CSV table of C-alpha atoms in Angstrom, one decimal:
chain,number,residue,atom,x,y,z
A,1113,MET,CA,12.2,145.3,59.1
A,1114,SER,CA,12.7,149.2,60.2
A,1115,ALA,CA,9.4,149.5,62.6
A,1116,VAL,CA,11.7,146.8,64.9
A,1117,THR,CA,14.8,147.7,64.4
A,1118,ASP,CA,13.4,151.5,65.0
A,1119,ARG,CA,12.3,150.1,68.5
A,1120,LEU,CA,15.6,149.3,69.4
A,1121,PRO,CA,18.9,151.5,70.5
A,1122,VAL,CA,22.7,151.6,69.2
A,1123,PHE,CA,24.4,148.4,70.0
A,1124,PRO,CA,26.3,149.9,73.3
A,1125,TRP,CA,29.6,147.6,71.7
A,1126,ASP,CA,30.5,149.6,68.7
A,1127,LYS,CA,31.0,152.7,70.4
A,1128,LEU,CA,33.5,150.5,72.1
A,1129,ALA,CA,35.7,150.5,67.9
A,1130,PRO,CA,37.6,153.3,68.7
A,1131,TYR,CA,38.8,152.8,71.8
A,1132,LYS,CA,39.7,148.7,70.8
A,1133,ALA,CA,41.5,150.1,68.1
A,1134,THR,CA,43.9,151.8,70.4
A,1135,ALA,CA,44.7,149.4,72.9
A,1136,GLU,CA,45.4,147.1,70.1
A,1137,ALA,CA,48.2,149.5,69.3
A,1138,HIS,CA,49.7,148.2,72.4
A,1139,PRO,CA,53.1,146.9,71.4
A,1140,ASP,CA,52.5,144.1,73.7
A,1141,GLY,CA,48.8,143.9,72.6
A,1142,ILE,CA,45.7,144.1,73.6
A,1143,VAL,CA,44.3,143.1,77.4
A,1144,ASP,CA,40.5,143.3,76.4
A,1145,LEU,CA,38.8,143.0,79.7
A,1146,SER,CA,35.6,144.7,78.2
A,1147,VAL,CA,33.4,142.1,77.0
A,1148,GLY,CA,32.8,138.6,79.9
A,1149,THR,CA,33.2,136.0,77.5
A,1150,PRO,CA,35.1,132.8,78.7
A,1151,VAL,CA,38.7,132.0,77.5
A,1152,ASP,CA,39.4,128.6,79.3
A,1153,PRO,CA,39.2,125.6,77.9
A,1154,VAL,CA,35.7,123.6,77.8
A,1155,PRO,CA,36.1,120.6,80.3
A,1156,GLU,CA,37.1,117.5,78.9
A,1157,LEU,CA,34.5,115.4,80.3
A,1158,ILE,CA,31.9,117.7,78.4
A,1159,ARG,CA,33.5,117.9,75.1
A,1160,LYS,CA,33.6,114.2,75.2
A,1161,ALA,CA,29.6,114.1,75.9
A,1162,LEU,CA,29.2,116.3,72.9
A,1163,VAL,CA,31.4,114.2,70.9
A,1164,ASP,CA,29.4,110.9,71.7
A,1165,ALA,CA,26.4,112.7,71.0
A,1166,ALA,CA,27.4,114.4,67.7
A,1167,ASP,CA,25.8,111.4,65.9
A,1168,SER,CA,22.3,113.1,65.9
A,1169,PRO,CA,20.2,113.2,62.7
A,1170,GLY,CA,16.8,113.7,64.2
A,1171,TYR,CA,14.7,117.1,65.3
A,1172,PRO,CA,15.9,117.8,69.4
A,1173,THR,CA,12.5,118.2,71.8
A,1174,VAL,CA,11.8,121.5,73.3
A,1175,TRP,CA,11.1,120.7,76.9
A,1176,GLY,CA,15.1,118.1,76.7
A,1177,THR,CA,15.2,115.0,77.0
A,1178,PRO,CA,14.6,113.1,80.4
A,1179,ALA,CA,18.5,112.7,81.5
A,1180,LEU,CA,18.7,116.5,80.7
A,1181,ARG,CA,15.5,117.5,83.3
A,1182,ASP,CA,16.9,114.9,85.4
A,1183,ALA,CA,20.3,116.6,85.4
A,1184,ILE,CA,18.6,120.1,86.0
A,1185,THR,CA,16.6,119.2,88.8
A,1186,ASP,CA,18.7,117.1,90.5
A,1187,TRP,CA,21.6,120.6,90.6
A,1188,VAL,CA,19.3,123.0,91.4
A,1189,GLY,CA,17.9,120.9,94.8
A,1190,ARG,CA,21.6,119.8,95.5
A,1191,ARG,CA,23.4,123.3,94.5
A,1192,LEU,CA,20.4,125.9,95.2
A,1193,GLY,CA,18.7,124.1,97.9
A,1194,ALA,CA,15.1,124.0,95.7
A,1195,ARG,CA,12.8,121.5,97.1
A,1196,ASP,CA,10.0,119.0,95.3
A,1197,VAL,CA,11.2,120.0,91.6
A,1198,THR,CA,9.9,118.2,89.2
A,1199,HIS,CA,10.3,118.2,85.5
A,1200,ARG,CA,7.4,120.5,85.3
A,1201,HIS,CA,9.5,123.0,87.0
A,1202,VAL,CA,12.3,123.2,84.5
A,1203,LEU,CA,13.0,124.2,81.2
A,1204,PRO,CA,16.4,124.6,79.0
A,1205,ILE,CA,17.1,127.3,76.9
A,1206,VAL,CA,19.1,128.3,73.7
A,1207,GLY,CA,20.9,130.4,75.8
A,1208,SER,CA,20.4,132.8,78.8
A,1209,LYS,CA,20.5,136.2,76.0
A,1210,GLU,CA,17.8,135.1,73.7
A,1211,LEU,CA,15.4,134.6,76.6
A,1212,VAL,CA,16.0,137.8,78.5
A,1213,ALA,CA,15.5,139.3,74.9
A,1214,TRP,CA,12.3,137.5,73.8
A,1215,LEU,CA,10.8,136.6,77.5
A,1216,PRO,CA,8.3,139.8,77.0
A,1217,VAL,CA,7.5,139.1,73.6
A,1218,GLN,CA,6.3,135.5,74.9
A,1219,LEU,CA,5.1,136.8,77.9
A,1220,GLY,CA,2.2,138.4,75.5
A,1221,LEU,CA,3.2,141.8,77.2
A,1222,GLY,CA,2.4,144.7,75.0
A,1223,PRO,CA,2.0,148.6,75.2
A,1224,GLY,CA,0.6,149.2,78.6
A,1225,ASP,CA,1.8,147.1,81.0
A,1226,ARG,CA,5.6,147.9,82.5
A,1227,VAL,CA,8.4,145.6,82.8
A,1228,ALA,CA,11.5,146.8,85.7
A,1229,PHE,CA,15.0,146.2,86.3
A,1230,PRO,CA,18.0,147.0,88.5
A,1231,ARG,CA,19.0,150.6,87.6
A,1232,LEU,CA,22.6,149.5,86.7
A,1233,ALA,CA,21.4,146.7,84.4
A,1234,TYR,CA,22.5,144.4,82.1
A,1235,PRO,CA,21.0,146.2,78.4
A,1236,THR,CA,19.3,142.9,77.3
A,1237,TYR,CA,16.2,143.3,79.9
A,1238,GLU,CA,15.4,146.9,78.2
A,1239,VAL,CA,15.6,145.4,74.7
A,1240,GLY,CA,13.5,142.6,75.7
A,1241,ALA,CA,10.4,145.5,76.7
A,1242,ARG,CA,11.1,147.4,73.8
A,1243,LEU,CA,11.3,145.0,71.4
A,1244,ALA,CA,7.4,143.6,73.4
A,1245,ARG,CA,6.9,147.5,73.1
A,1246,ALA,CA,6.3,147.1,76.6
A,1247,GLU,CA,7.0,150.3,79.0
A,1248,TYR,CA,10.0,150.0,80.9
A,1249,VAL,CA,11.3,151.4,84.4
A,1250,ALA,CA,14.1,151.2,86.2
A,1251,TYR,CA,14.4,150.5,89.9
A,1252,ASP,CA,16.9,151.2,93.0
A,1253,ASP,CA,14.3,149.1,95.1
A,1254,PRO,CA,11.7,147.3,93.4
A,1255,THR,CA,9.3,147.3,96.5
A,1256,GLU,CA,9.0,151.6,95.6
A,1257,LEU,CA,7.8,150.9,92.5
A,1258,ASP,CA,3.9,151.6,91.4
A,1259,PRO,CA,2.8,148.1,90.7
A,1260,ALA,CA,0.0,149.1,88.2
A,1261,GLY,CA,0.8,147.8,85.5
A,1262,LEU,CA,3.9,146.2,86.2
A,1263,ARG,CA,3.6,142.9,84.7
A,1264,LEU,CA,7.6,141.4,84.8
A,1265,LEU,CA,10.1,142.2,87.4
A,1266,TRP,CA,13.7,141.2,86.8
A,1267,LEU,CA,15.7,140.5,89.2
A,1268,ASN,CA,19.4,140.4,89.0
A,1269,SER,CA,21.7,139.2,91.9
A,1270,PRO,CA,24.9,138.6,91.5
A,1271,SER,CA,24.2,142.0,89.3
A,1272,ASN,CA,26.0,142.2,86.1
A,1273,PRO,CA,27.5,144.9,86.0
A,1274,THR,CA,28.4,146.0,89.5
A,1275,GLY,CA,28.9,142.1,91.6
A,1276,ARG,CA,26.4,143.3,94.2
A,1277,VAL,CA,24.6,140.4,95.9
A,1278,LEU,CA,21.2,140.1,96.9
A,1279,SER,CA,20.8,139.3,101.1
A,1280,ARG,CA,18.4,136.3,101.8
A,1281,ALA,CA,16.4,139.0,103.5
A,1282,GLU,CA,16.6,141.4,100.8
A,1283,LEU,CA,15.1,138.6,98.3
A,1284,THR,CA,12.6,137.2,100.8
A,1285,ARG,CA,11.4,141.1,101.4
A,1286,ILE,CA,11.0,141.6,97.8
A,1287,VAL,CA,9.4,138.0,96.8
A,1288,ALA,CA,6.2,138.8,99.4
A,1289,TRP,CA,5.9,142.4,98.3
A,1290,ALA,CA,6.1,140.7,93.8
A,1291,ARG,CA,3.4,138.0,95.7
A,1292,GLU,CA,1.3,140.7,97.1
A,1293,HIS,CA,0.8,143.2,94.3
A,1294,GLY,CA,0.8,139.9,91.6
A,1295,VAL,CA,3.8,140.8,89.6
A,1296,LEU,CA,5.8,138.3,88.0
A,1297,VAL,CA,9.4,137.6,89.0
A,1298,PHE,CA,12.7,136.4,87.0
A,1299,SER,CA,15.4,136.3,88.7
A,1300,ASP,CA,18.5,136.2,86.8
A,1301,GLU,CA,21.4,134.4,88.5
A,1302,CYS,CA,23.9,133.4,86.3
A,1303,TYR,CA,26.8,134.5,88.2
A,1304,LEU,CA,25.1,132.8,91.7
A,1305,GLU,CA,28.5,130.0,91.9
A,1306,LEU,CA,30.8,133.1,91.3
A,1307,GLY,CA,30.5,134.6,95.2
A,1308,TRP,CA,33.5,136.0,96.6
A,1309,GLU,CA,32.6,138.1,99.8
A,1310,ALA,CA,29.1,136.8,99.4
A,1311,ASP,CA,27.2,133.6,99.5
A,1312,PRO,CA,24.2,134.3,97.1
A,1313,VAL,CA,21.3,132.2,97.2
A,1314,SER,CA,18.3,132.0,94.4
A,1315,VAL,CA,14.9,132.7,94.7
A,1316,LEU,CA,14.2,129.3,94.8
A,1317,HIS,CA,15.4,128.3,98.2
A,1318,PRO,CA,12.2,127.7,100.3
A,1319,ASP,CA,13.9,130.3,102.5
A,1320,VAL,CA,13.0,133.0,100.1
A,1321,ASN,CA,9.7,131.5,98.7
A,1322,GLY,CA,8.0,129.6,101.7
A,1323,GLY,CA,8.1,126.3,99.7
A,1324,SER,CA,6.4,127.8,96.7
A,1325,TYR,CA,7.7,128.2,93.3
A,1326,ASP,CA,4.4,130.4,92.8
A,1327,GLY,CA,5.2,133.6,90.5
A,1328,LEU,CA,8.7,133.0,90.4
A,1329,VAL,CA,11.5,132.4,87.9
A,1330,ALA,CA,15.0,131.5,88.2
A,1331,VAL,CA,17.0,131.7,85.0
A,1332,HIS,CA,20.8,130.1,85.6
A,1333,SER,CA,23.4,130.0,82.5
A,1334,LEU,CA,26.1,127.4,81.6
A,1335,SER,CA,28.5,130.0,80.0
A,1336,LYS,CA,30.4,131.2,82.6
A,1337,ARG,CA,30.9,128.5,85.3
A,1338,SER,CA,31.4,125.8,82.6
A,1339,ASN,CA,33.2,127.5,79.9
A,1340,LEU,CA,30.1,126.8,77.7
A,1341,ALA,CA,29.3,130.3,76.2
A,1342,GLY,CA,29.9,129.1,72.5
A,1343,TYR,CA,27.3,126.2,73.4
A,1344,ARG,CA,24.6,128.2,74.4
A,1345,ALA,CA,22.8,126.6,77.0
A,1346,ALA,CA,21.1,127.6,79.6
A,1347,PHE,CA,17.7,126.9,81.4
A,1348,LEU,CA,14.5,128.0,83.7
A,1349,ALA,CA,13.3,126.4,87.0
A,1350,GLY,CA,10.4,127.7,88.8
A,1351,ASP,CA,7.0,128.2,88.7
A,1352,PRO,CA,5.6,125.3,86.1
A,1353,ALA,CA,2.3,127.3,85.8
A,1354,VAL,CA,4.7,130.2,83.6
A,1355,LEU,CA,7.1,127.5,82.3
A,1356,GLY,CA,4.1,125.2,80.6
A,1357,PRO,CA,2.7,127.8,78.4
A,1358,LEU,CA,6.4,129.2,77.7
A,1359,LEU,CA,7.0,125.6,76.7
A,1360,GLU,CA,3.7,125.5,74.2
A,1361,ILE,CA,4.9,128.7,72.9
A,1362,ARG,CA,8.8,127.3,72.5
A,1363,LYS,CA,7.5,124.7,71.1
A,1364,HIS,CA,5.9,126.2,67.7
A,1365,GLY,CA,9.0,129.0,67.6
A,1366,GLY,CA,11.3,126.0,67.5
A,1367,MET,CA,13.5,127.1,70.5
A,1368,MET,CA,15.4,123.9,70.6
A,1369,THR,CA,18.6,123.1,72.6
A,1370,SER,CA,21.0,121.0,70.1
A,1371,ALA,CA,20.9,117.2,70.8
A,1372,PRO,CA,25.1,117.4,71.8
A,1373,THR,CA,24.9,120.5,73.7
A,1374,GLN,CA,21.6,118.9,75.6
A,1375,ALA,CA,24.1,115.9,76.3
A,1376,ALA,CA,27.1,117.8,77.3
A,1377,VAL,CA,24.7,119.8,79.8
A,1378,VAL,CA,23.8,116.8,81.2
A,1379,ALA,CA,27.7,116.1,81.9
A,1380,ALA,CA,28.3,119.7,83.2
A,1381,LEU,CA,25.3,119.7,86.0
A,1382,GLY,CA,26.8,116.2,86.6
A,1383,ASP,CA,30.2,117.9,87.7
A,1384,ASP,CA,31.3,120.0,90.6
A,1385,GLU,CA,35.2,119.4,90.4
A,1386,HIS,CA,35.1,121.2,86.8
A,1387,VAL,CA,33.4,124.5,88.5
A,1388,ARG,CA,35.6,124.7,91.1
A,1389,VAL,CA,39.0,124.5,89.1
A,1390,GLN,CA,37.7,127.4,87.5
A,1391,ARG,CA,36.4,129.2,90.4
A,1392,GLU,CA,40.0,129.4,91.0
A,1393,ARG,CA,41.2,130.5,88.0
A,1394,TYR,CA,38.9,133.4,88.5
A,1395,ALA,CA,39.6,133.9,91.7
A,1396,ALA,CA,43.5,134.7,91.2
A,1397,ARG,CA,42.9,136.9,88.7
A,1398,ARG,CA,40.1,139.1,90.3
A,1399,THR,CA,43.1,139.1,93.3
A,1400,ALA,CA,45.8,140.6,90.9
A,1401,LEU,CA,43.2,142.3,88.8
A,1402,ARG,CA,41.8,144.3,92.1
A,1403,ALA,CA,45.4,145.2,93.6
A,1404,ALA,CA,46.3,146.3,90.3
A,1405,LEU,CA,43.4,149.4,89.9
A,1406,LEU,CA,43.9,149.8,93.5
A,1407,ARG,CA,47.4,150.8,93.6
A,1408,HIS,CA,45.9,152.5,90.1
A,1409,GLY,CA,44.0,155.0,92.1
A,1410,PHE,CA,40.4,153.4,91.6
A,1411,ARG,CA,37.8,152.8,93.9
A,1412,ILE,CA,36.4,148.8,93.7
A,1413,GLU,CA,32.9,148.9,94.5
A,1414,HIS,CA,30.5,146.0,95.4
A,1415,SER,CA,32.6,143.6,93.6
A,1416,GLU,CA,31.4,140.8,95.8
A,1417,ALA,CA,30.6,138.5,93.3
A,1418,SER,CA,30.5,137.9,89.7
A,1419,LEU,CA,33.1,138.1,86.6
A,1420,TYR,CA,33.5,142.0,87.1
A,1421,LEU,CA,34.9,144.5,89.2
A,1422,TRP,CA,33.0,147.6,89.4
A,1423,ALA,CA,35.8,150.4,89.6
A,1424,THR,CA,35.8,154.0,89.6
A,1425,ARG,CA,38.2,156.8,89.5
A,1426,ASP,CA,35.7,159.6,89.9
A,1427,GLU,CA,35.6,160.7,86.5
A,1428,SER,CA,33.5,160.0,83.5
A,1429,CYS,CA,33.5,156.8,82.3
A,1430,TRP,CA,35.2,157.3,78.8
A,1431,ASP,CA,37.9,159.1,79.8
A,1432,THR,CA,38.8,156.0,81.7
A,1433,VAL,CA,38.1,154.1,79.0
A,1434,ALA,CA,40.1,156.2,77.3
A,1435,ARG,CA,43.3,156.2,79.8
A,1436,LEU,CA,43.0,152.7,79.7
A,1437,ALA,CA,43.7,151.7,76.2
A,1438,GLU,CA,46.7,154.0,75.7
A,1439,LEU,CA,47.7,151.0,78.5
A,1440,GLY,CA,46.6,148.5,76.1
A,1441,ILE,CA,44.0,147.4,78.3
A,1442,LEU,CA,39.7,147.6,77.1
A,1443,VAL,CA,37.5,148.2,79.9
A,1444,ALA,CA,33.4,148.5,79.2
A,1445,PRO,CA,32.3,151.9,80.2
A,1446,GLY,CA,29.8,152.3,83.0
A,1447,ASP,CA,27.2,154.0,81.2
A,1448,PHE,CA,26.1,150.7,78.9
A,1449,TYR,CA,24.4,149.6,81.8
A,1450,GLY,CA,22.5,152.8,82.6
A,1451,PRO,CA,22.8,156.6,83.5
A,1452,ALA,CA,23.9,155.7,86.5
A,1453,GLY,CA,27.1,153.9,86.0
A,1454,ALA,CA,28.5,157.1,83.7
A,1455,ARG,CA,31.2,157.4,86.4
A,1456,HIS,CA,32.4,153.6,86.7
A,1457,VAL,CA,34.1,150.5,84.1
A,1458,ARG,CA,33.3,147.3,84.4
A,1459,VAL,CA,36.5,145.2,84.4
A,1460,ALA,CA,36.1,141.4,83.3
A,1461,LEU,CA,38.0,138.4,84.9
A,1462,THR,CA,37.8,137.1,81.3
A,1463,ALA,CA,40.9,136.9,80.0
A,1464,THR,CA,44.1,134.4,80.4
A,1465,ASP,CA,46.2,134.4,83.0
A,1466,GLU,CA,49.2,135.8,81.0
A,1467,ARG,CA,46.7,138.4,79.9
A,1468,VAL,CA,45.7,139.7,83.5
A,1469,THR,CA,49.5,139.4,84.3
A,1470,ALA,CA,50.4,141.9,81.8
A,1471,ALA,CA,47.3,144.1,82.7
A,1472,ALA,CA,48.4,144.2,86.4
A,1473,SER,CA,51.9,145.0,85.5
A,1474,ARG,CA,50.6,148.0,83.0
A,1475,LEU,CA,48.8,149.2,85.6
């Protein structure tokens, strides 16, 4: 076991424990804006679909039911503008974090292969490379990377943690460069439906990919848009030449989404109204927190999309974490996402209206 665990970094969230204890001691209780976990109810139509499918004694399939594949293909066409998407272009997964962590292993990467991800990024991209014993490199602009040995390029737009959105032109340029050099692109688009000051676009859009999915896979999750983090519901869409082998590997590994969850995803992807309602909740919380942070002396950078505000007081992120913990507010230090975040904090919008109001008042 130690041969595996020795490859991994210290789990970053454990470092927050003493600051969380300080925040919890506040007379009015903690306002936890650190982890971006949904707190609002699962929409009723999704819960009903889950319950109606609860009598599922048999094994589900890794590829999902035809109804699930229909729901995914319909959604990527309707919402992302993707064309000519068939069942061969989609693959359900057991939450997006599982995929990110194990993708390099499932792709057969190892020593001598390189995985690239943004300089400020979700830490699990690096974890995936470490689990595969592959090398990894962080970038500001992926087209400036040396493509030799580069086997997997992660894009993340809208970004976690910064909320930065890659423009259509930027995505088009990156996709063209990756294809020129034979680099596989996985685009993490889990926050795509949460654009505030920008309209995020998918690599599946024909304006970006020229009508071809060759070498491209998009990752999408229902955790944020539908409050389904507890369901572990996500999917891939893109190049069948990549998804076909992944399906076979995942069959052997038993990586199957539960049958009730599959039914819930069908309901969730078929309904846009609950997404609109949830967006309005997050928009109101974002407005309140942003104004309070600015009044408190913070500067907000990027943050044009996603569920976070990327904020700085031009001091060590841990000094900021400590300062806010004294107010009973817990946030994530920016260096969780790479050394470039050492003077920023990530402030999540995922707290109840009452707790967001309390945070704004304390600030």
